[in-house]
JSON list of C-alpha atoms in Angstrom, two decimals:
[
{"chain": "N", "resi": 193, "resn": "ILE", "atom": "CA", "xyz": [-37.61, 26.79, -124.70]},
{"chain": "N", "resi": 194, "resn": "ALA", "atom": "CA", "xyz": [-34.28, 25.16, -123.88]},
{"chain": "N", "resi": 195, "resn": "GLY", "atom": "CA", "xyz": [-32.67, 23.09, -126.58]},
{"chain": "N", "resi": 196, "resn": "ILE", "atom": "CA", "xyz": [-30.65, 23.16, -129.77]},
{"chain": "N", "resi": 197, "resn": "THR", "atom": "CA", "xyz": [-31.19, 25.60, -132.61]},
{"chain": "N", "resi": 198, "resn": "GLN", "atom": "CA", "xyz": [-29.89, 24.88, -136.10]},
{"chain": "N", "resi": 199, "resn": "ALA", "atom": "CA", "xyz": [-29.77, 27.32, -139.00]},
{"chain": "N", "resi": 200, "resn": "PRO", "atom": "CA", "xyz": [-30.64, 27.41, -141.78]},
{"chain": "N", "resi": 201, "resn": "THR", "atom": "CA", "xyz": [-33.43, 24.83, -141.83]},
{"chain": "N", "resi": 202, "resn": "SER", "atom": "CA", "xyz": [-32.75, 24.14, -145.48]},
{"chain": "N", "resi": 203, "resn": "GLN", "atom": "CA", "xyz": [-30.39, 25.35, -148.19]},
{"chain": "N", "resi": 204, "resn": "ILE", "atom": "CA", "xyz": [-29.69, 24.73, -151.85]},
{"chain": "N", "resi": 205, "resn": "LEU", "atom": "CA", "xyz": [-26.07, 25.35, -152.69]},
{"chain": "N", "resi": 206, "resn": "ALA", "atom": "CA", "xyz": [-23.97, 25.30, -155.85]},
{"chain": "N", "resi": 207, "resn": "ALA", "atom": "CA", "xyz": [-21.04, 22.88, -155.89]},
{"chain": "N", "resi": 208, "resn": "GLY", "atom": "CA", "xyz": [-17.77, 24.54, -154.97]},
{"chain": "N", "resi": 209, "resn": "ARG", "atom": "CA", "xyz": [-19.37, 27.09, -152.67]},
{"chain": "N", "resi": 210, "resn": "ARG", "atom": "CA", "xyz": [-18.49, 27.48, -149.00]},
{"chain": "N", "resi": 211, "resn": "MET", "atom": "CA", "xyz": [-21.23, 26.93, -146.44]},
{"chain": "N", "resi": 212, "resn": "THR", "atom": "CA", "xyz": [-21.43, 27.14, -142.66]},
{"chain": "N", "resi": 213, "resn": "LEU", "atom": "CA", "xyz": [-24.19, 25.39, -140.76]},
{"chain": "N", "resi": 214, "resn": "ARG", "atom": "CA", "xyz": [-24.91, 26.96, -137.41]},
{"chain": "N", "resi": 215, "resn": "CYS", "atom": "CA", "xyz": [-25.71, 25.20, -134.15]},
{"chain": "N", "resi": 216, "resn": "THR", "atom": "CA", "xyz": [-26.43, 26.81, -130.79]},
{"chain": "N", "resi": 217, "resn": "GLN", "atom": "CA", "xyz": [-27.45, 25.19, -127.52]},
{"chain": "N", "resi": 218, "resn": "ASP", "atom": "CA", "xyz": [-28.63, 26.80, -124.30]},
{"chain": "N", "resi": 219, "resn": "MET", "atom": "CA", "xyz": [-28.34, 23.80, -122.00]},
{"chain": "N", "resi": 220, "resn": "ARG", "atom": "CA", "xyz": [-24.68, 24.47, -121.09]},
{"chain": "N", "resi": 221, "resn": "HIS", "atom": "CA", "xyz": [-23.75, 20.99, -122.27]},
{"chain": "N", "resi": 222, "resn": "ASN", "atom": "CA", "xyz": [-20.03, 20.38, -122.59]},
{"chain": "N", "resi": 223, "resn": "ALA", "atom": "CA", "xyz": [-20.19, 17.94, -125.50]},
{"chain": "N", "resi": 224, "resn": "MET", "atom": "CA", "xyz": [-21.53, 18.66, -128.98]},
{"chain": "N", "resi": 225, "resn": "TYR", "atom": "CA", "xyz": [-21.75, 16.60, -132.16]},
{"chain": "N", "resi": 226, "resn": "TRP", "atom": "CA", "xyz": [-22.47, 16.88, -135.87]},
{"chain": "N", "resi": 227, "resn": "TYR", "atom": "CA", "xyz": [-24.10, 14.01, -137.76]},
{"chain": "N", "resi": 228, "resn": "ARG", "atom": "CA", "xyz": [-25.28, 13.52, -141.30]},
{"chain": "N", "resi": 229, "resn": "GLN", "atom": "CA", "xyz": [-28.30, 11.38, -142.05]},
{"chain": "N", "resi": 230, "resn": "ASP", "atom": "CA", "xyz": [-28.65, 9.65, -145.39]},
{"chain": "N", "resi": 231, "resn": "LEU", "atom": "CA", "xyz": [-31.41, 7.30, -146.46]},
{"chain": "N", "resi": 232, "resn": "GLY", "atom": "CA", "xyz": [-30.58, 3.72, -145.55]},
{"chain": "N", "resi": 233, "resn": "LEU", "atom": "CA", "xyz": [-27.42, 4.66, -143.66]},
{"chain": "N", "resi": 234, "resn": "GLY", "atom": "CA", "xyz": [-28.78, 6.06, -140.42]},
{"chain": "N", "resi": 235, "resn": "LEU", "atom": "CA", "xyz": [-26.78, 8.79, -138.69]},
{"chain": "N", "resi": 236, "resn": "ARG", "atom": "CA", "xyz": [-23.03, 9.03, -139.08]},
{"chain": "N", "resi": 237, "resn": "LEU", "atom": "CA", "xyz": [-20.81, 11.18, -136.87]},
{"chain": "N", "resi": 238, "resn": "ILE", "atom": "CA", "xyz": [-18.85, 13.89, -138.69]},
{"chain": "N", "resi": 239, "resn": "HIS", "atom": "CA", "xyz": [-17.08, 15.76, -135.89]},
{"chain": "N", "resi": 240, "resn": "TYR", "atom": "CA", "xyz": [-17.50, 16.16, -132.18]},
{"chain": "N", "resi": 241, "resn": "SER", "atom": "CA", "xyz": [-16.31, 18.36, -129.32]},
{"chain": "N", "resi": 242, "resn": "ASN", "atom": "CA", "xyz": [-16.02, 17.26, -125.70]},
{"chain": "N", "resi": 243, "resn": "THR", "atom": "CA", "xyz": [-15.55, 20.80, -124.39]},
{"chain": "N", "resi": 244, "resn": "ALA", "atom": "CA", "xyz": [-14.97, 24.33, -125.61]},
{"chain": "N", "resi": 245, "resn": "GLY", "atom": "CA", "xyz": [-11.61, 24.61, -127.36]},
{"chain": "N", "resi": 246, "resn": "THR", "atom": "CA", "xyz": [-11.36, 20.94, -128.37]},
{"chain": "N", "resi": 247, "resn": "THR", "atom": "CA", "xyz": [-12.66, 19.02, -131.38]},
{"chain": "N", "resi": 248, "resn": "GLY", "atom": "CA", "xyz": [-12.32, 15.51, -132.76]},
{"chain": "N", "resi": 249, "resn": "LYS", "atom": "CA", "xyz": [-13.00, 13.59, -135.94]},
{"chain": "N", "resi": 250, "resn": "GLY", "atom": "CA", "xyz": [-15.89, 11.20, -136.28]},
{"chain": "N", "resi": 251, "resn": "GLU", "atom": "CA", "xyz": [-16.62, 8.50, -138.83]},
{"chain": "N", "resi": 252, "resn": "VAL", "atom": "CA", "xyz": [-16.95, 10.76, -141.92]},
{"chain": "N", "resi": 253, "resn": "PRO", "atom": "CA", "xyz": [-14.91, 13.96, -141.33]},
{"chain": "N", "resi": 254, "resn": "ASP", "atom": "CA", "xyz": [-13.50, 14.55, -144.83]},
{"chain": "N", "resi": 255, "resn": "GLY", "atom": "CA", "xyz": [-14.67, 17.78, -146.44]},
{"chain": "N", "resi": 256, "resn": "TYR", "atom": "CA", "xyz": [-15.93, 19.23, -143.17]},
{"chain": "N", "resi": 257, "resn": "SER", "atom": "CA", "xyz": [-14.40, 21.36, -140.43]},
{"chain": "N", "resi": 258, "resn": "VAL", "atom": "CA", "xyz": [-15.67, 22.54, -137.05]},
{"chain": "N", "resi": 259, "resn": "SER", "atom": "CA", "xyz": [-14.70, 24.99, -134.33]},
{"chain": "N", "resi": 260, "resn": "ARG", "atom": "CA", "xyz": [-15.73, 25.32, -130.70]},
{"chain": "N", "resi": 261, "resn": "ALA", "atom": "CA", "xyz": [-14.87, 28.82, -129.51]},
{"chain": "N", "resi": 262, "resn": "ASN", "atom": "CA", "xyz": [-17.39, 28.69, -126.65]},
{"chain": "N", "resi": 263, "resn": "THR", "atom": "CA", "xyz": [-19.74, 26.27, -124.91]},
{"chain": "N", "resi": 264, "resn": "ASP", "atom": "CA", "xyz": [-22.88, 27.26, -126.79]},
{"chain": "N", "resi": 265, "resn": "ASP", "atom": "CA", "xyz": [-21.87, 27.29, -130.46]},
{"chain": "N", "resi": 266, "resn": "PHE", "atom": "CA", "xyz": [-20.56, 24.54, -132.72]},
{"chain": "N", "resi": 267, "resn": "PRO", "atom": "CA", "xyz": [-20.57, 25.59, -136.40]},
{"chain": "N", "resi": 268, "resn": "LEU", "atom": "CA", "xyz": [-19.91, 23.09, -139.21]},
{"chain": "N", "resi": 269, "resn": "THR", "atom": "CA", "xyz": [-18.21, 24.36, -142.37]},
{"chain": "N", "resi": 270, "resn": "LEU", "atom": "CA", "xyz": [-18.10, 22.86, -145.84]},
{"chain": "N", "resi": 271, "resn": "ALA", "atom": "CA", "xyz": [-15.11, 24.59, -147.44]},
{"chain": "N", "resi": 272, "resn": "SER", "atom": "CA", "xyz": [-15.99, 23.58, -151.01]},
{"chain": "N", "resi": 273, "resn": "ALA", "atom": "CA", "xyz": [-19.30, 21.75, -151.26]},
{"chain": "N", "resi": 274, "resn": "VAL", "atom": "CA", "xyz": [-19.66, 18.65, -153.44]},
{"chain": "N", "resi": 275, "resn": "PRO", "atom": "CA", "xyz": [-22.89, 16.84, -154.47]},
{"chain": "N", "resi": 276, "resn": "SER", "atom": "CA", "xyz": [-22.08, 13.85, -152.20]},
{"chain": "N", "resi": 277, "resn": "GLN", "atom": "CA", "xyz": [-22.51, 16.19, -149.24]},
{"chain": "N", "resi": 278, "resn": "THR", "atom": "CA", "xyz": [-26.22, 16.48, -150.00]},
{"chain": "N", "resi": 279, "resn": "SER", "atom": "CA", "xyz": [-27.78, 15.25, -146.78]},
{"chain": "N", "resi": 280, "resn": "VAL", "atom": "CA", "xyz": [-29.66, 16.19, -143.65]},
{"chain": "N", "resi": 281, "resn": "TYR", "atom": "CA", "xyz": [-27.32, 17.48, -140.97]},
{"chain": "N", "resi": 282, "resn": "PHE", "atom": "CA", "xyz": [-28.08, 17.18, -137.27]},
{"chain": "N", "resi": 283, "resn": "CYS", "atom": "CA", "xyz": [-26.37, 18.87, -134.37]},
{"chain": "N", "resi": 284, "resn": "ALA", "atom": "CA", "xyz": [-26.57, 17.30, -130.90]},
{"chain": "N", "resi": 285, "resn": "SER", "atom": "CA", "xyz": [-25.29, 17.94, -127.40]},
{"chain": "N", "resi": 286, "resn": "SER", "atom": "CA", "xyz": [-24.87, 15.96, -124.21]},
{"chain": "N", "resi": 287, "resn": "ASP", "atom": "CA", "xyz": [-24.04, 16.61, -120.59]},
{"chain": "N", "resi": 288, "resn": "SER", "atom": "CA", "xyz": [-20.83, 15.47, -118.99]},
{"chain": "N", "resi": 289, "resn": "GLY", "atom": "CA", "xyz": [-22.63, 13.33, -116.42]},
{"chain": "N", "resi": 290, "resn": "GLY", "atom": "CA", "xyz": [-21.13, 15.04, -113.40]},
{"chain": "N", "resi": 291, "resn": "ARG", "atom": "CA", "xyz": [-17.64, 13.62, -113.75]},
{"chain": "N", "resi": 292, "resn": "GLN", "atom": "CA", "xyz": [-15.07, 15.79, -115.43]},
{"chain": "N", "resi": 293, "resn": "GLY", "atom": "CA", "xyz": [-13.88, 14.20, -118.63]},
{"chain": "N", "resi": 294, "resn": "MET", "atom": "CA", "xyz": [-16.41, 11.36, -118.51]},
{"chain": "N", "resi": 295, "resn": "TYR", "atom": "CA", "xyz": [-19.32, 11.65, -120.92]},
{"chain": "N", "resi": 296, "resn": "SER", "atom": "CA", "xyz": [-20.52, 8.11, -121.27]},
{"chain": "N", "resi": 297, "resn": "ASN", "atom": "CA", "xyz": [-24.06, 7.02, -120.35]},
{"chain": "N", "resi": 298, "resn": "GLN", "atom": "CA", "xyz": [-25.59, 10.35, -121.23]},
{"chain": "N", "resi": 299, "resn": "PRO", "atom": "CA", "xyz": [-28.44, 10.92, -123.70]},
{"chain": "N", "resi": 300, "resn": "GLN", "atom": "CA", "xyz": [-27.89, 13.24, -126.63]},
{"chain": "N", "resi": 301, "resn": "HIS", "atom": "CA", "xyz": [-30.24, 16.10, -127.46]},
{"chain": "N", "resi": 302, "resn": "PHE", "atom": "CA", "xyz": [-30.80, 16.87, -131.13]},
{"chain": "N", "resi": 303, "resn": "GLY", "atom": "CA", "xyz": [-31.78, 19.88, -133.19]},
{"chain": "N", "resi": 304, "resn": "ASP", "atom": "CA", "xyz": [-34.31, 19.60, -136.01]},
{"chain": "N", "resi": 305, "resn": "GLY", "atom": "CA", "xyz": [-31.69, 19.47, -138.72]},
{"chain": "N", "resi": 306, "resn": "THR", "atom": "CA", "xyz": [-30.53, 21.35, -141.79]},
{"chain": "N", "resi": 307, "resn": "ARG", "atom": "CA", "xyz": [-31.53, 19.93, -145.16]},
{"chain": "N", "resi": 308, "resn": "LEU", "atom": "CA", "xyz": [-28.70, 20.68, -147.56]},
{"chain": "N", "resi": 309, "resn": "SER", "atom": "CA", "xyz": [-28.79, 20.09, -151.32]},
{"chain": "N", "resi": 310, "resn": "ILE", "atom": "CA", "xyz": [-25.61, 20.54, -153.35]},
{"chain": "N", "resi": 311, "resn": "LEU", "atom": "CA", "xyz": [-26.19, 20.99, -157.08]},
{"chain": "D", "resi": 89, "resn": "SER", "atom": "CA", "xyz": [-18.65, 0.73, -141.11]},
{"chain": "D", "resi": 90, "resn": "GLN", "atom": "CA", "xyz": [-19.22, 0.10, -137.42]},
{"chain": "D", "resi": 91, "resn": "GLN", "atom": "CA", "xyz": [-22.93, 0.77, -137.62]},
{"chain": "D", "resi": 92, "resn": "GLY", "atom": "CA", "xyz": [-25.48, -1.50, -136.08]},
{"chain": "D", "resi": 93, "resn": "GLU", "atom": "CA", "xyz": [-28.41, -3.00, -137.86]},
{"chain": "D", "resi": 94, "resn": "GLU", "atom": "CA", "xyz": [-32.05, -2.95, -136.97]},
{"chain": "D", "resi": 95, "resn": "ASP", "atom": "CA", "xyz": [-34.72, -5.43, -137.75]},
{"chain": "D", "resi": 96, "resn": "PRO", "atom": "CA", "xyz": [-37.25, -5.11, -139.22]},
{"chain": "D", "resi": 97, "resn": "GLN", "atom": "CA", "xyz": [-36.55, -2.15, -141.51]},
{"chain": "D", "resi": 98, "resn": "ALA", "atom": "CA", "xyz": [-40.27, -1.38, -141.53]},
{"chain": "D", "resi": 99, "resn": "LEU", "atom": "CA", "xyz": [-43.17, -2.49, -139.36]},
{"chain": "D", "resi": 100, "resn": "SER", "atom": "CA", "xyz": [-46.90, -1.82, -139.73]},
{"chain": "D", "resi": 101, "resn": "ILE", "atom": "CA", "xyz": [-49.31, -2.65, -136.92]},
{"chain": "D", "resi": 102, "resn": "GLN", "atom": "CA", "xyz": [-52.77, -1.73, -135.67]},
{"chain": "D", "resi": 103, "resn": "GLU", "atom": "CA", "xyz": [-53.36, 0.58, -132.75]},
{"chain": "D", "resi": 104, "resn": "GLY", "atom": "CA", "xyz": [-53.36, -1.33, -129.48]},
{"chain": "D", "resi": 105, "resn": "GLU", "atom": "CA", "xyz": [-50.92, -3.98, -130.69]},
{"chain": "D", "resi": 106, "resn": "ASN", "atom": "CA", "xyz": [-47.38, -4.34, -129.40]},
{"chain": "D", "resi": 107, "resn": "ALA", "atom": "CA", "xyz": [-44.37, -3.41, -131.56]},
{"chain": "D", "resi": 108, "resn": "THR", "atom": "CA", "xyz": [-41.00, -5.09, -131.20]},
{"chain": "D", "resi": 109, "resn": "MET", "atom": "CA", "xyz": [-37.82, -3.81, -132.83]},
{"chain": "D", "resi": 110, "resn": "ASN", "atom": "CA", "xyz": [-34.45, -5.49, -132.69]},
{"chain": "D", "resi": 111, "resn": "CYS", "atom": "CA", "xyz": [-30.96, -4.06, -132.86]},
{"chain": "D", "resi": 112, "resn": "SER", "atom": "CA", "xyz": [-27.60, -5.73, -133.36]},
{"chain": "D", "resi": 113, "resn": "TYR", "atom": "CA", "xyz": [-24.29, -3.96, -132.92]},
{"chain": "D", "resi": 114, "resn": "LYS", "atom": "CA", "xyz": [-20.68, -4.77, -133.64]},
{"chain": "D", "resi": 115, "resn": "THR", "atom": "CA", "xyz": [-18.46, -3.04, -131.06]},
{"chain": "D", "resi": 116, "resn": "SER", "atom": "CA", "xyz": [-18.21, -3.17, -127.27]},
{"chain": "D", "resi": 117, "resn": "ILE", "atom": "CA", "xyz": [-20.48, -0.66, -125.58]},
{"chain": "D", "resi": 118, "resn": "ASN", "atom": "CA", "xyz": [-21.01, 1.08, -122.24]},
{"chain": "D", "resi": 119, "resn": "ASN", "atom": "CA", "xyz": [-24.67, 1.65, -122.98]},
{"chain": "D", "resi": 120, "resn": "LEU", "atom": "CA", "xyz": [-27.35, 1.17, -125.61]},
{"chain": "D", "resi": 121, "resn": "GLN", "atom": "CA", "xyz": [-29.74, 4.00, -126.33]},
{"chain": "D", "resi": 122, "resn": "TRP", "atom": "CA", "xyz": [-32.99, 4.17, -128.27]},
{"chain": "D", "resi": 123, "resn": "TYR", "atom": "CA", "xyz": [-34.20, 7.26, -130.08]},
{"chain": "D", "resi": 124, "resn": "ARG", "atom": "CA", "xyz": [-37.37, 8.19, -131.96]},
{"chain": "D", "resi": 125, "resn": "GLN", "atom": "CA", "xyz": [-37.53, 10.43, -135.00]},
{"chain": "D", "resi": 126, "resn": "ASN", "atom": "CA", "xyz": [-40.74, 11.88, -136.32]},
{"chain": "D", "resi": 127, "resn": "SER", "atom": "CA", "xyz": [-40.80, 12.81, -139.99]},
{"chain": "D", "resi": 128, "resn": "GLY", "atom": "CA", "xyz": [-38.86, 16.00, -140.64]},
{"chain": "D", "resi": 129, "resn": "ARG", "atom": "CA", "xyz": [-37.69, 16.36, -137.05]},
{"chain": "D", "resi": 130, "resn": "GLY", "atom": "CA", "xyz": [-34.62, 15.63, -134.97]},
{"chain": "D", "resi": 131, "resn": "LEU", "atom": "CA", "xyz": [-34.08, 12.55, -132.84]},
{"chain": "D", "resi": 132, "resn": "VAL", "atom": "CA", "xyz": [-35.61, 12.34, -129.39]},
{"chain": "D", "resi": 133, "resn": "HIS", "atom": "CA", "xyz": [-34.03, 10.21, -126.68]},
{"chain": "D", "resi": 134, "resn": "LEU", "atom": "CA", "xyz": [-36.32, 7.48, -125.35]},
{"chain": "D", "resi": 135, "resn": "ILE", "atom": "CA", "xyz": [-34.35, 5.23, -123.03]},
{"chain": "D", "resi": 136, "resn": "LEU", "atom": "CA", "xyz": [-30.80, 4.24, -122.08]},
{"chain": "D", "resi": 137, "resn": "ILE", "atom": "CA", "xyz": [-29.72, 0.84, -120.80]},
{"chain": "D", "resi": 138, "resn": "ARG", "atom": "CA", "xyz": [-26.25, 0.33, -119.39]},
{"chain": "D", "resi": 139, "resn": "SER", "atom": "CA", "xyz": [-24.08, -2.61, -120.33]},
{"chain": "D", "resi": 140, "resn": "ASN", "atom": "CA", "xyz": [-24.50, -4.17, -116.86]},
{"chain": "D", "resi": 141, "resn": "GLU", "atom": "CA", "xyz": [-28.30, -4.08, -117.11]},
{"chain": "D", "resi": 142, "resn": "ARG", "atom": "CA", "xyz": [-30.44, -6.68, -118.84]},
{"chain": "D", "resi": 143, "resn": "GLU", "atom": "CA", "xyz": [-33.85, -5.04, -118.91]},
{"chain": "D", "resi": 144, "resn": "LYS", "atom": "CA", "xyz": [-35.29, -1.58, -118.36]},
{"chain": "D", "resi": 145, "resn": "HIS", "atom": "CA", "xyz": [-38.80, -0.14, -118.43]},
{"chain": "D", "resi": 146, "resn": "SER", "atom": "CA", "xyz": [-40.09, 3.36, -119.03]},
{"chain": "D", "resi": 147, "resn": "GLY", "atom": "CA", "xyz": [-43.85, 3.79, -119.36]},
{"chain": "D", "resi": 148, "resn": "ARG", "atom": "CA", "xyz": [-44.94, 1.71, -122.36]},
{"chain": "D", "resi": 149, "resn": "LEU", "atom": "CA", "xyz": [-41.35, 1.00, -123.35]},
{"chain": "D", "resi": 150, "resn": "ARG", "atom": "CA", "xyz": [-39.38, -2.10, -122.45]},
{"chain": "D", "resi": 151, "resn": "VAL", "atom": "CA", "xyz": [-35.77, -2.50, -123.52]},
{"chain": "D", "resi": 152, "resn": "THR", "atom": "CA", "xyz": [-33.62, -5.60, -123.20]},
{"chain": "D", "resi": 153, "resn": "LEU", "atom": "CA", "xyz": [-29.89, -5.93, -123.72]},
{"chain": "D", "resi": 154, "resn": "ASP", "atom": "CA", "xyz": [-27.86, -9.08, -124.34]},
{"chain": "D", "resi": 155, "resn": "THR", "atom": "CA", "xyz": [-24.19, -8.12, -124.47]},
{"chain": "D", "resi": 156, "resn": "SER", "atom": "CA", "xyz": [-23.11, -11.71, -125.22]},
{"chain": "D", "resi": 157, "resn": "LYS", "atom": "CA", "xyz": [-25.13, -11.59, -128.45]},
{"chain": "D", "resi": 158, "resn": "LYS", "atom": "CA", "xyz": [-24.51, -7.86, -129.02]},
{"chain": "D", "resi": 159, "resn": "SER", "atom": "CA", "xyz": [-28.22, -7.30, -129.40]},
{"chain": "D", "resi": 160, "resn": "SER", "atom": "CA", "xyz": [-31.04, -5.24, -127.94]},
{"chain": "D", "resi": 161, "resn": "SER", "atom": "CA", "xyz": [-34.78, -5.06, -128.38]},
{"chain": "D", "resi": 162, "resn": "LEU", "atom": "CA", "xyz": [-37.33, -2.31, -127.91]},
{"chain": "D", "resi": 163, "resn": "LEU", "atom": "CA", "xyz": [-40.92, -3.24, -127.12]},
{"chain": "D", "resi": 164, "resn": "ILE", "atom": "CA", "xyz": [-43.67, -0.65, -127.32]},
{"chain": "D", "resi": 165, "resn": "THR", "atom": "CA", "xyz": [-46.85, -1.92, -125.70]},
{"chain": "D", "resi": 166, "resn": "ALA", "atom": "CA", "xyz": [-50.40, -0.84, -126.55]},
{"chain": "D", "resi": 167, "resn": "SER", "atom": "CA", "xyz": [-49.21, 1.22, -129.49]},
{"chain": "D", "resi": 168, "resn": "ARG", "atom": "CA", "xyz": [-50.89, 4.44, -130.54]},
{"chain": "D", "resi": 169, "resn": "ALA", "atom": "CA", "xyz": [-51.07, 6.25, -133.86]},
{"chain": "D", "resi": 170, "resn": "ALA", "atom": "CA", "xyz": [-48.78, 8.89, -132.32]},
{"chain": "D", "resi": 171, "resn": "ASP", "atom": "CA", "xyz": [-46.05, 6.23, -132.01]},
{"chain": "D", "resi": 172, "resn": "THR", "atom": "CA", "xyz": [-45.66, 6.30, -135.79]},
{"chain": "D", "resi": 173, "resn": "ALA", "atom": "CA", "xyz": [-42.02, 7.27, -136.34]},
{"chain": "D", "resi": 174, "resn": "SER", "atom": "CA", "xyz": [-38.57, 5.90, -137.08]},
{"chain": "D", "resi": 175, "resn": "TYR", "atom": "CA", "xyz": [-36.76, 4.27, -134.19]},
{"chain": "D", "resi": 176, "resn": "PHE", "atom": "CA", "xyz": [-32.99, 4.08, -133.91]},
{"chain": "D", "resi": 177, "resn": "CYS", "atom": "CA", "xyz": [-30.69, 2.23, -131.57]},
{"chain": "D", "resi": 178, "resn": "ALA", "atom": "CA", "xyz": [-27.28, 3.67, -130.77]},
{"chain": "D", "resi": 179, "resn": "GLY", "atom": "CA", "xyz": [-24.34, 2.15, -128.95]},
{"chain": "D", "resi": 180, "resn": "GLY", "atom": "CA", "xyz": [-22.21, 4.34, -126.68]},
{"chain": "D", "resi": 181, "resn": "GLY", "atom": "CA", "xyz": [-18.75, 3.41, -125.45]},
{"chain": "D", "resi": 182, "resn": "GLY", "atom": "CA", "xyz": [-15.55, 4.66, -123.92]},
{"chain": "D", "resi": 183, "resn": "ALA", "atom": "CA", "xyz": [-14.82, 7.85, -122.04]},
{"chain": "D", "resi": 184, "resn": "THR", "atom": "CA", "xyz": [-16.52, 9.99, -124.65]},
{"chain": "D", "resi": 185, "resn": "ASN", "atom": "CA", "xyz": [-20.21, 9.85, -125.54]},
{"chain": "D", "resi": 186, "resn": "LYS", "atom": "CA", "xyz": [-19.80, 9.13, -129.22]},
{"chain": "D", "resi": 187, "resn": "LEU", "atom": "CA", "xyz": [-22.71, 7.06, -130.46]},
{"chain": "D", "resi": 188, "resn": "ILE", "atom": "CA", "xyz": [-22.86, 4.58, -133.32]},
{"chain": "D", "resi": 189, "resn": "PHE", "atom": "CA", "xyz": [-26.36, 4.49, -134.75]},
{"chain": "D", "resi": 190, "resn": "GLY", "atom": "CA", "xyz": [-28.26, 1.69, -136.38]},
{"chain": "D", "resi": 191, "resn": "THR", "atom": "CA", "xyz": [-30.09, 2.15, -139.65]},
{"chain": "D", "resi": 192, "resn": "GLY", "atom": "CA", "xyz": [-33.51, 2.43, -138.02]},
{"chain": "D", "resi": 193, "resn": "THR", "atom": "CA", "xyz": [-36.94, 0.83, -138.05]},
{"chain": "D", "resi": 194, "resn": "LEU", "atom": "CA", "xyz": [-39.86, 2.70, -139.58]},
{"chain": "D", "resi": 195, "resn": "LEU", "atom": "CA", "xyz": [-42.96, 2.00, -137.48]},
{"chain": "D", "resi": 196, "resn": "ALA", "atom": "CA", "xyz": [-46.43, 2.75, -138.80]},
{"chain": "D", "resi": 197, "resn": "VAL", "atom": "CA", "xyz": [-49.32, 2.41, -136.37]},
{"chain": "D", "resi": 198, "resn": "GLN", "atom": "CA", "xyz": [-52.66, 2.29, -138.15]},
{"chain": "D", "resi": 199, "resn": "PRO", "atom": "CA", "xyz": [-55.61, 3.85, -136.28]}
]
């Protein structure tokens, strides 16, 4: 089934540890995104990538890093986890809409999330 | 924060009734999208309305957009128990497809 796969589905992590959340899509979408979802705050963009080899910062990038070595994979790394990073993390992708460099007016497709608890 | 706000935060209705959710946003947008999220799952795209459109329909969904008031509404007609979920609006703008999400409306449809 085409879509986005996130791993792990959940994780409990000690503060100070390094953690990489994995995201893979098989829709050949150029753009990919990482969000965190916290109760009462909706979804907030952490980092995004418009195409393989490029990344950009979202609304809440501090403490997180990403890489985009190829079209399909977009891992999110917490270098040294802190309790405030306890959240549900969602990966998403979107098509380019047929015009190179233009991604507006396209729906985003989401994975089922990674529930991360930092103790 | 540039997030939008949704109203109401929670809504409980009976099956067969209509459900209306409102969204207000702060920045200029190219489009306004609505998503549904079932408990424990990711978001699912429902409908997209462009900034030059005022109303759009898709099945039992009707979306309106008023760019002068920076607001949108989602109407679900003849609701079903399966419509129980959280609903989020998201504004998209610029050459990228970055979205700014609202805080969501939790809809409960009682059978």
